[in-house]
Short mmCIF file of C-alpha atoms in Angstrom, two decimals:
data_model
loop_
_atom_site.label_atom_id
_atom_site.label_comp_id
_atom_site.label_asym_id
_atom_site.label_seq_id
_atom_site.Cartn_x
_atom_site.Cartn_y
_atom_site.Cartn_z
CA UNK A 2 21.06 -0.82 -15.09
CA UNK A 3 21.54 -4.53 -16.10
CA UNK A 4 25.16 -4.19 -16.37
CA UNK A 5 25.30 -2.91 -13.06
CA UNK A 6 23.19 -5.78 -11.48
CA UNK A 7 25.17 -8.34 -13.77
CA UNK A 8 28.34 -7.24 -11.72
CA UNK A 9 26.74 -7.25 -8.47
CA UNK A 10 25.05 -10.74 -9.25
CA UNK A 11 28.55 -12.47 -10.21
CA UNK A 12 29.72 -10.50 -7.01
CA UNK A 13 26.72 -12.86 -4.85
CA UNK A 14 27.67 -15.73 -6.79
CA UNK A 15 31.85 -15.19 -5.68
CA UNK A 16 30.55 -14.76 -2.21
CA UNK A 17 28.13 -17.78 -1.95
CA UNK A 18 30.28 -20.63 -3.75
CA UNK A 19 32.51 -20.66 -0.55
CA UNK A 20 29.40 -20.43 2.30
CA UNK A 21 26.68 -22.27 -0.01
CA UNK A 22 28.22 -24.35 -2.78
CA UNK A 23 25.32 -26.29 -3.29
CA UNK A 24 24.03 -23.39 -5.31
CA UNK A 25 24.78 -22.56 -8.70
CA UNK A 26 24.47 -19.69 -10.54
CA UNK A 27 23.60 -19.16 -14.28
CA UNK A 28 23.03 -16.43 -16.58
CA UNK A 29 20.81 -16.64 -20.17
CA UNK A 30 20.72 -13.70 -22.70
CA UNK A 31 17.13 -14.13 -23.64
CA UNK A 32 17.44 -11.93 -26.81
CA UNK A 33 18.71 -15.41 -28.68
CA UNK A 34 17.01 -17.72 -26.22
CA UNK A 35 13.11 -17.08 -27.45
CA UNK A 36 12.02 -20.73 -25.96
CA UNK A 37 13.30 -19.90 -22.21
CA UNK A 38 11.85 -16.48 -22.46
CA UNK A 39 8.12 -17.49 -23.57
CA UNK A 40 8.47 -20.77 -20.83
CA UNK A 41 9.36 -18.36 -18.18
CA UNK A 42 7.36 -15.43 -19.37
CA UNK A 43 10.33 -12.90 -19.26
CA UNK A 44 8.68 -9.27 -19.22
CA UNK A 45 11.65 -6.95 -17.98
CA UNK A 46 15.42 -6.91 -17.24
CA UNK A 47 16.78 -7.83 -15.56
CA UNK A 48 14.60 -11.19 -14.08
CA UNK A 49 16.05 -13.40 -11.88
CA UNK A 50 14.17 -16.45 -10.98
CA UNK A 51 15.23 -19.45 -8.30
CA UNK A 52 14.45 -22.75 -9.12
CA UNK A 53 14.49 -25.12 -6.33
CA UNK A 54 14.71 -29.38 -6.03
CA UNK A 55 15.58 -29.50 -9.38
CA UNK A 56 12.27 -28.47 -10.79
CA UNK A 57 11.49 -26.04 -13.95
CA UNK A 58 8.03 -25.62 -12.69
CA UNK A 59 7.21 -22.76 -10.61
CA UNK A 60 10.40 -21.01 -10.14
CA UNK A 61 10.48 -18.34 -7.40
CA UNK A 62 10.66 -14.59 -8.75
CA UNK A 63 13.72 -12.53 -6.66
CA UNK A 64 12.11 -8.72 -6.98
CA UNK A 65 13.46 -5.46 -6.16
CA UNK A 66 17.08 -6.83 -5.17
CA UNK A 67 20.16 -4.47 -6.65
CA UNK A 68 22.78 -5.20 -4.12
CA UNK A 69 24.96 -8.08 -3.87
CA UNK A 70 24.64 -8.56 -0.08
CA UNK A 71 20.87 -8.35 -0.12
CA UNK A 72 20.42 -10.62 -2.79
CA UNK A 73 23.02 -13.24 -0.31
CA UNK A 74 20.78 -12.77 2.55
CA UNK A 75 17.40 -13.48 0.07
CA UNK A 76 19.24 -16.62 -1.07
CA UNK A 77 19.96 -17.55 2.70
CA UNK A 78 16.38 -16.91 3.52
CA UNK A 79 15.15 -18.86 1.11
CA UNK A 80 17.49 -21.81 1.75
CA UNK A 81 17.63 -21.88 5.40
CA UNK A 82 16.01 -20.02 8.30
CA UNK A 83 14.63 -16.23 7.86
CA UNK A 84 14.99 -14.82 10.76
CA UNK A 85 17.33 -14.96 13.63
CA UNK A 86 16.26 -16.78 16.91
CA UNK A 87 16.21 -14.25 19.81
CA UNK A 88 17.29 -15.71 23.37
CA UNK A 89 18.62 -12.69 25.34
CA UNK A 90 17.67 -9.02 25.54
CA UNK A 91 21.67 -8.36 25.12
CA UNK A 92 20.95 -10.42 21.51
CA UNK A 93 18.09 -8.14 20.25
CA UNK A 94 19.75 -4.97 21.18
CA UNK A 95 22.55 -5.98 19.11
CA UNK A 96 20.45 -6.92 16.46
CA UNK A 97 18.68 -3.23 16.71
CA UNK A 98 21.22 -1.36 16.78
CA UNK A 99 23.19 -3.14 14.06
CA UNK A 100 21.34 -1.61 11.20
CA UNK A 101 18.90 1.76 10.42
CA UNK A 102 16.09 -0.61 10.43
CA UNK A 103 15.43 -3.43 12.38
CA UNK A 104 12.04 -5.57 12.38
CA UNK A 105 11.67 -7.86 15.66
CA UNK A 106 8.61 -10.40 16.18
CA UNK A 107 7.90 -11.11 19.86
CA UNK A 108 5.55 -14.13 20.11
CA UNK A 109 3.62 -14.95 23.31
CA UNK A 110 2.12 -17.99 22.01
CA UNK A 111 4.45 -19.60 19.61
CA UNK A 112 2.24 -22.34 17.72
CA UNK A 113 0.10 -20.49 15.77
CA UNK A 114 -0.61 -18.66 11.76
CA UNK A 115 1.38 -15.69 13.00
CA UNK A 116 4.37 -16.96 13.21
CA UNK A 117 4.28 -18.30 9.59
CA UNK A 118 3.28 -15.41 7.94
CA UNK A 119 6.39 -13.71 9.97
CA UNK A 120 9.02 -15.61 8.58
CA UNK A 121 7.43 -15.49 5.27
CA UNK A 122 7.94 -12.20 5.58
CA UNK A 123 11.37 -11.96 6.42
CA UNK A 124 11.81 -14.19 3.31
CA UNK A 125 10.55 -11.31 1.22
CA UNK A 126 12.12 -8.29 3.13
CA UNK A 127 16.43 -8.82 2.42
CA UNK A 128 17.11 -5.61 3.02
CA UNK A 129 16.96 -5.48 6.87
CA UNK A 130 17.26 -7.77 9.50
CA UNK A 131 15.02 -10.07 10.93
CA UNK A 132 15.18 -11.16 14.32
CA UNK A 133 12.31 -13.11 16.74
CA UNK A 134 11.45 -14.71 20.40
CA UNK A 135 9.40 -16.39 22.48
CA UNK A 136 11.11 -15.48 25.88
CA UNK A 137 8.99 -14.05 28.39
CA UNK A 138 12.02 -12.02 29.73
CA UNK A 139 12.69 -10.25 26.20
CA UNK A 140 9.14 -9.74 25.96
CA UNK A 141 8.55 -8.39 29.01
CA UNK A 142 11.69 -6.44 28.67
CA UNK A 143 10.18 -4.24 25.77
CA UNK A 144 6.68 -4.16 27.55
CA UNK A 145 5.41 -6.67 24.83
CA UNK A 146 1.79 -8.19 26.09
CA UNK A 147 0.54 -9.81 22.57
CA UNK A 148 2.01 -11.52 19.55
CA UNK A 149 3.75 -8.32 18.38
CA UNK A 150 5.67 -7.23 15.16
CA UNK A 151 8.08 -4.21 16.10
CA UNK A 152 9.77 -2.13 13.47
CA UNK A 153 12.89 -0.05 15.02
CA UNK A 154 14.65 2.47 13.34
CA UNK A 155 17.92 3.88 14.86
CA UNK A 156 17.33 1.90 17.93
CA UNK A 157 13.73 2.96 18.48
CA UNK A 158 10.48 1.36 18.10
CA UNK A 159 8.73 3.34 15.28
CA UNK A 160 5.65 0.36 14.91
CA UNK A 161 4.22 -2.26 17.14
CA UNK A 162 1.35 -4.52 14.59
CA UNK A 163 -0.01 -6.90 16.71
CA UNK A 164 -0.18 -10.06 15.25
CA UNK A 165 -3.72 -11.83 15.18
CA UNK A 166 -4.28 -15.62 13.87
CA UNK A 167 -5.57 -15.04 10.49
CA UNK A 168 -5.65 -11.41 10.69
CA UNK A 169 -2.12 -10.32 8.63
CA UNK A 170 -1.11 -11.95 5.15
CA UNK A 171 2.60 -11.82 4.24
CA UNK A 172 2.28 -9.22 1.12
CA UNK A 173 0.06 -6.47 3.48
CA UNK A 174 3.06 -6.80 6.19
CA UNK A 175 5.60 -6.62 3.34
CA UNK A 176 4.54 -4.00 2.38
CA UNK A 177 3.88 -2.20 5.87
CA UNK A 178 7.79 -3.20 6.75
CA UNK A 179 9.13 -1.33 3.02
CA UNK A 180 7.66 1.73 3.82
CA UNK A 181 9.80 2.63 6.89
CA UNK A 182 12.81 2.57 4.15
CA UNK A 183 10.96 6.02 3.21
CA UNK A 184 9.80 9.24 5.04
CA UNK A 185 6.11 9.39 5.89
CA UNK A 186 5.64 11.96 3.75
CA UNK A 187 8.56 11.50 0.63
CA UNK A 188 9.35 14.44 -0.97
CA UNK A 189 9.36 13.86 -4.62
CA UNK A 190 12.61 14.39 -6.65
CA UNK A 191 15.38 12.75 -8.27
CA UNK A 192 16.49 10.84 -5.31
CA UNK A 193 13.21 9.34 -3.85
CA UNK A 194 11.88 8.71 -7.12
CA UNK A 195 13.36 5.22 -7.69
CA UNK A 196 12.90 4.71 -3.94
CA UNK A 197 9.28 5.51 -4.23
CA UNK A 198 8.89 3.46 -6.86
CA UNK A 199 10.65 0.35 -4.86
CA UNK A 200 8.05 0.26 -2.23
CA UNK A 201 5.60 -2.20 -3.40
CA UNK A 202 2.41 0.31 -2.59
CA UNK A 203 0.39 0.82 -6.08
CA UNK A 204 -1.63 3.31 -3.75
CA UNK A 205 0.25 6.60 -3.99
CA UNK A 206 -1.59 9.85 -2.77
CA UNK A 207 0.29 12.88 -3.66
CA UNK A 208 -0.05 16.43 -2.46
CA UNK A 209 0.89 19.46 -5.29
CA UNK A 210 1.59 23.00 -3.30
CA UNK A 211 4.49 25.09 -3.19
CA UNK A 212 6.54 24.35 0.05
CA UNK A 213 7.62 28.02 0.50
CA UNK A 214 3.69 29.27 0.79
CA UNK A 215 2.39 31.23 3.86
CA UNK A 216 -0.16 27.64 4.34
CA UNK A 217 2.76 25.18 3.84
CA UNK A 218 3.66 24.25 7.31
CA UNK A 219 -0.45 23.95 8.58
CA UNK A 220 -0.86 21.45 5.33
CA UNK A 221 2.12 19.82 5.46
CA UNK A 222 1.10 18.68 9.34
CA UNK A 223 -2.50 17.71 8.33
CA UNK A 224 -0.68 15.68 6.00
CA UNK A 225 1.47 13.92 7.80
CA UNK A 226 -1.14 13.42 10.70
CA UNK A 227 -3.27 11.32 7.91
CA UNK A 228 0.18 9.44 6.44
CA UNK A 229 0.05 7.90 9.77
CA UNK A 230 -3.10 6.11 10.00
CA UNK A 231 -2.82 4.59 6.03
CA UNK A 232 0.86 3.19 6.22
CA UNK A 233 1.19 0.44 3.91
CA UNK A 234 -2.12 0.85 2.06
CA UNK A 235 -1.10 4.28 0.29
CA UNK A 236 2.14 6.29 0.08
CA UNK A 237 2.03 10.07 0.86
CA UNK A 238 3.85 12.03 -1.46
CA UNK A 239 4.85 15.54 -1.58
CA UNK A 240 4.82 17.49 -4.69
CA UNK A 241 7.01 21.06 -4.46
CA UNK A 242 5.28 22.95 -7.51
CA UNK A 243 7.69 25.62 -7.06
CA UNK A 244 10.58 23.26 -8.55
CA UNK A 245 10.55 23.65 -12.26
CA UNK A 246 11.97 19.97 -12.79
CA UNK A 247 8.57 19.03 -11.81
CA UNK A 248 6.95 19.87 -14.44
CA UNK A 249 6.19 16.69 -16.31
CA UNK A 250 4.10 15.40 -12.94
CA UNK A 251 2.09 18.47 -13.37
CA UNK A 252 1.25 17.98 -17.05
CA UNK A 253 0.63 14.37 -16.24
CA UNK A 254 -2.06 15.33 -13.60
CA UNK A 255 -3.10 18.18 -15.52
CA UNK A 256 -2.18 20.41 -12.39
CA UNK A 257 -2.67 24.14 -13.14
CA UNK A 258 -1.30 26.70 -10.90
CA UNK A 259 -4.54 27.61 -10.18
CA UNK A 260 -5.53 24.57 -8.84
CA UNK A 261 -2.66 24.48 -5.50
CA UNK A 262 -3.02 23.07 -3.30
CA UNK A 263 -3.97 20.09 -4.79
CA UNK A 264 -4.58 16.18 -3.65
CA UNK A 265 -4.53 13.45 -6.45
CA UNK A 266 -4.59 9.34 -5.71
CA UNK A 267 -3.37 7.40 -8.14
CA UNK A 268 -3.73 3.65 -8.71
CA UNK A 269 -0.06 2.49 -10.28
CA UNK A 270 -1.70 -0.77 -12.00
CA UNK A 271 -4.69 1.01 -13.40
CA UNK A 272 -2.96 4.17 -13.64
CA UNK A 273 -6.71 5.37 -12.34
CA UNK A 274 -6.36 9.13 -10.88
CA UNK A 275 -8.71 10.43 -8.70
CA UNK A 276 -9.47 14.18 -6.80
CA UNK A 277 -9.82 15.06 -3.57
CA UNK A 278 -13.67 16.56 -3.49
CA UNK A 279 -12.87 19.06 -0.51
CA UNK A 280 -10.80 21.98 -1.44
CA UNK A 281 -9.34 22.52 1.82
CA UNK A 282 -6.35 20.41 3.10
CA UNK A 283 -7.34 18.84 6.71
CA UNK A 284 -6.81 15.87 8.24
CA UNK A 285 -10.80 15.03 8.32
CA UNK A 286 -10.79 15.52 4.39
CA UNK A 287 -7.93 13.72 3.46
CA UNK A 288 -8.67 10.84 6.09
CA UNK A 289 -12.57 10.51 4.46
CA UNK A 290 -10.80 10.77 0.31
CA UNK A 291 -8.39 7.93 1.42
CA UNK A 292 -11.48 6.16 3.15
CA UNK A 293 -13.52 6.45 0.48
CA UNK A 294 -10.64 5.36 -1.61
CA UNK A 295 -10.08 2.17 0.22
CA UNK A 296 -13.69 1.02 -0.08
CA UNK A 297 -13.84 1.56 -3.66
CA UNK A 298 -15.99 4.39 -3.67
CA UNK A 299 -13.90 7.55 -4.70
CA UNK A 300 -14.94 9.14 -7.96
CA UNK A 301 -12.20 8.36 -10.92
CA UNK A 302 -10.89 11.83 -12.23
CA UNK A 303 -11.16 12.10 -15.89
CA UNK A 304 -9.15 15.42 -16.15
CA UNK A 305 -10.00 17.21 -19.32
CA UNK A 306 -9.15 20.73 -21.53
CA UNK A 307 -12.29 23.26 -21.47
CA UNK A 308 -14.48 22.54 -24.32
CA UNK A 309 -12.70 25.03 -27.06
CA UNK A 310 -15.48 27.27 -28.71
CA UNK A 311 -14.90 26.68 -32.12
CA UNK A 312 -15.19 22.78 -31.55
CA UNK A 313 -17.81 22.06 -34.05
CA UNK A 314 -16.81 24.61 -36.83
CA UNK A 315 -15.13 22.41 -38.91
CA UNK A 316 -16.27 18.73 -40.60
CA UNK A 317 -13.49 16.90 -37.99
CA UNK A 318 -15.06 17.88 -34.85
CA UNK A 319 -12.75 19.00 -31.40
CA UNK A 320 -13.38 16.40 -28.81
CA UNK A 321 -12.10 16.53 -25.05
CA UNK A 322 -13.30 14.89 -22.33
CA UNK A 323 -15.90 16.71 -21.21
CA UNK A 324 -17.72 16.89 -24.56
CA UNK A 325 -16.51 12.82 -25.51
CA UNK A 326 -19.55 11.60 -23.90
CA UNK A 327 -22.42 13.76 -25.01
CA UNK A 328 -20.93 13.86 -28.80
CA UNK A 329 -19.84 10.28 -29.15
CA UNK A 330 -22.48 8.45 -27.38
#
């Protein structure tokens, strides 16, 4: 809530007078303030924006941050360095182990693109640290032949992305880095909702089947095999259709009982849905339906009611979507 992240945003502001004076904080109620909030195009609340040198032009937006000490570390990022220089294998254990999640870039060759888009990165990732080197002994020490991005979580390597010169852009690793704050497959509920939500993926492919069905386990494997190979271009989700709370997901996708198990995508800017054309649940099927997702060649899924029979009985005719064409047009 706004009150909450008021509280936590005086708490940053308490926290960085003493370490970084040089920054002030301000806060505008924009419900009296109608100038500020057409100049800065206010949409939602809360917004925070940073303005930097002085200048009202341009201001940088500060997205997705609740917490007071992640908001600290975006404000150090964005004033300082981003990531953590790496000399010693002793100082990137330290740095692994400090924290869940951990995201270390070994570079080989230093000078290049890579390395930008890196630390641009790390401006836009506060929640977890950010560490890299060029020492041949720390690379060699993790087996590291390339320009390499490593997520760790617990201690472990979970993802090596090998950086190429032109190859990554800063929002597609972004977005490959958020996802390891979730499952591969996140079960939908209360909990992972907002969660799901905070990962900046508008791809979200969900899967609708009971969990306690004689099938569940042999899906829910297929599943997971194909969550692997689209990390951070769509987000596998896992629908329980057993748990009544559910409902309103259903009724949103228009999924019957009948229908289980079921695959939707859905595109969260267009709010486009789309069906998987194979009934059955295997890894080929959903690998091709993400595929042909990707390349902009899935079919969009207009879900509609039966036609009723007495649609044309009265002078205000029944439409749904399966008759809307063919009457209308």
């Amino acid at each position: 809530s706004s009150q909450n992240f008021s509280e936590e945003f005086a708490e940053a502001a308490r926290q960085l007078k003493k370490e970084a004076p040089r920054i002030q904080f301000g806060k505008i109620d924009v419900t009296h303030q109608h100038d500020l909030r057409k100049e800065f195009n206010i949409q939602a609340f809360p917004t925070v924006k940073f303005f930097v040198n002085g200048s009202r032009k341009d201001p940088i937006d500060c997205k997705g941050v609740r917490q007071a000490s992640v908001f600290i570390t975006w404000v150090k990022r964005r004033t300082g360095p981003s990531t953590v220089l790496i000399n010693s294998t002793d100082q990137a254990e330290a740095i692994i182990k400090a924290d869940d999640l951990a995201v270390i870039g070994f570079f080989r060759e230093p000078h290049n693109d890579s390395v930008e888009v890196f630390c641009e990165t790390a401006r836009d990732v506060p929640e977890m640290p950010f560490g890299m080197t060029a020492s041949e002994d720390v690379c060699a020490n993790y087996g590291i032949q390339k320009n390499t991005l490593v997520v760790f979580k617990k201690g472990k390597p979970v993802h090596h992305e090998v950086l190429e010169d032109g190859k990554q852009n800063k929002l597609g690793l972004t977005r490959l880095i958020k996802t390891f704050t979730l499952d591969l497959v996140t079960e939908y509920n209360i909990e992972t909702s907002v969660k799901i939500f905070d990962v900046p993926v508008e791809n979200h492919i969900l899967l609708f089947t009971p969990t306690n069905s004689e099938t569940f386990d042999a899906i829910y494997e297929n599943y997971k095999s194909a969550a692997a190979e689209f990390r951070g271009k769509i987000l596998f989700v896992l629908v329980n259709t057993d748990e009544p709370r559910n409902g309103r997901i259903f009724e949103y996708f228009r999924i019957r009982d009948i229908d289980v198990p079921a695959v939707r995508i859905l595109n969260l800017t267009s709010d486009a849905k789309y069906k998987m054309p194979a009934d059955e649940v295997t890894v080929e099927n959903l690998k091709e339906f993400c595929q042909s997702y990707l390349n902009g060649k899935a079919k969009l899924h207009l879900s509609s009611e039966e036609i009723p029979e007495d649609w044309d009985k009265m002078p205000v005719k029944v439409l749904v979507g399966k008759n809307f064409n063919n009457i209308v047009f």
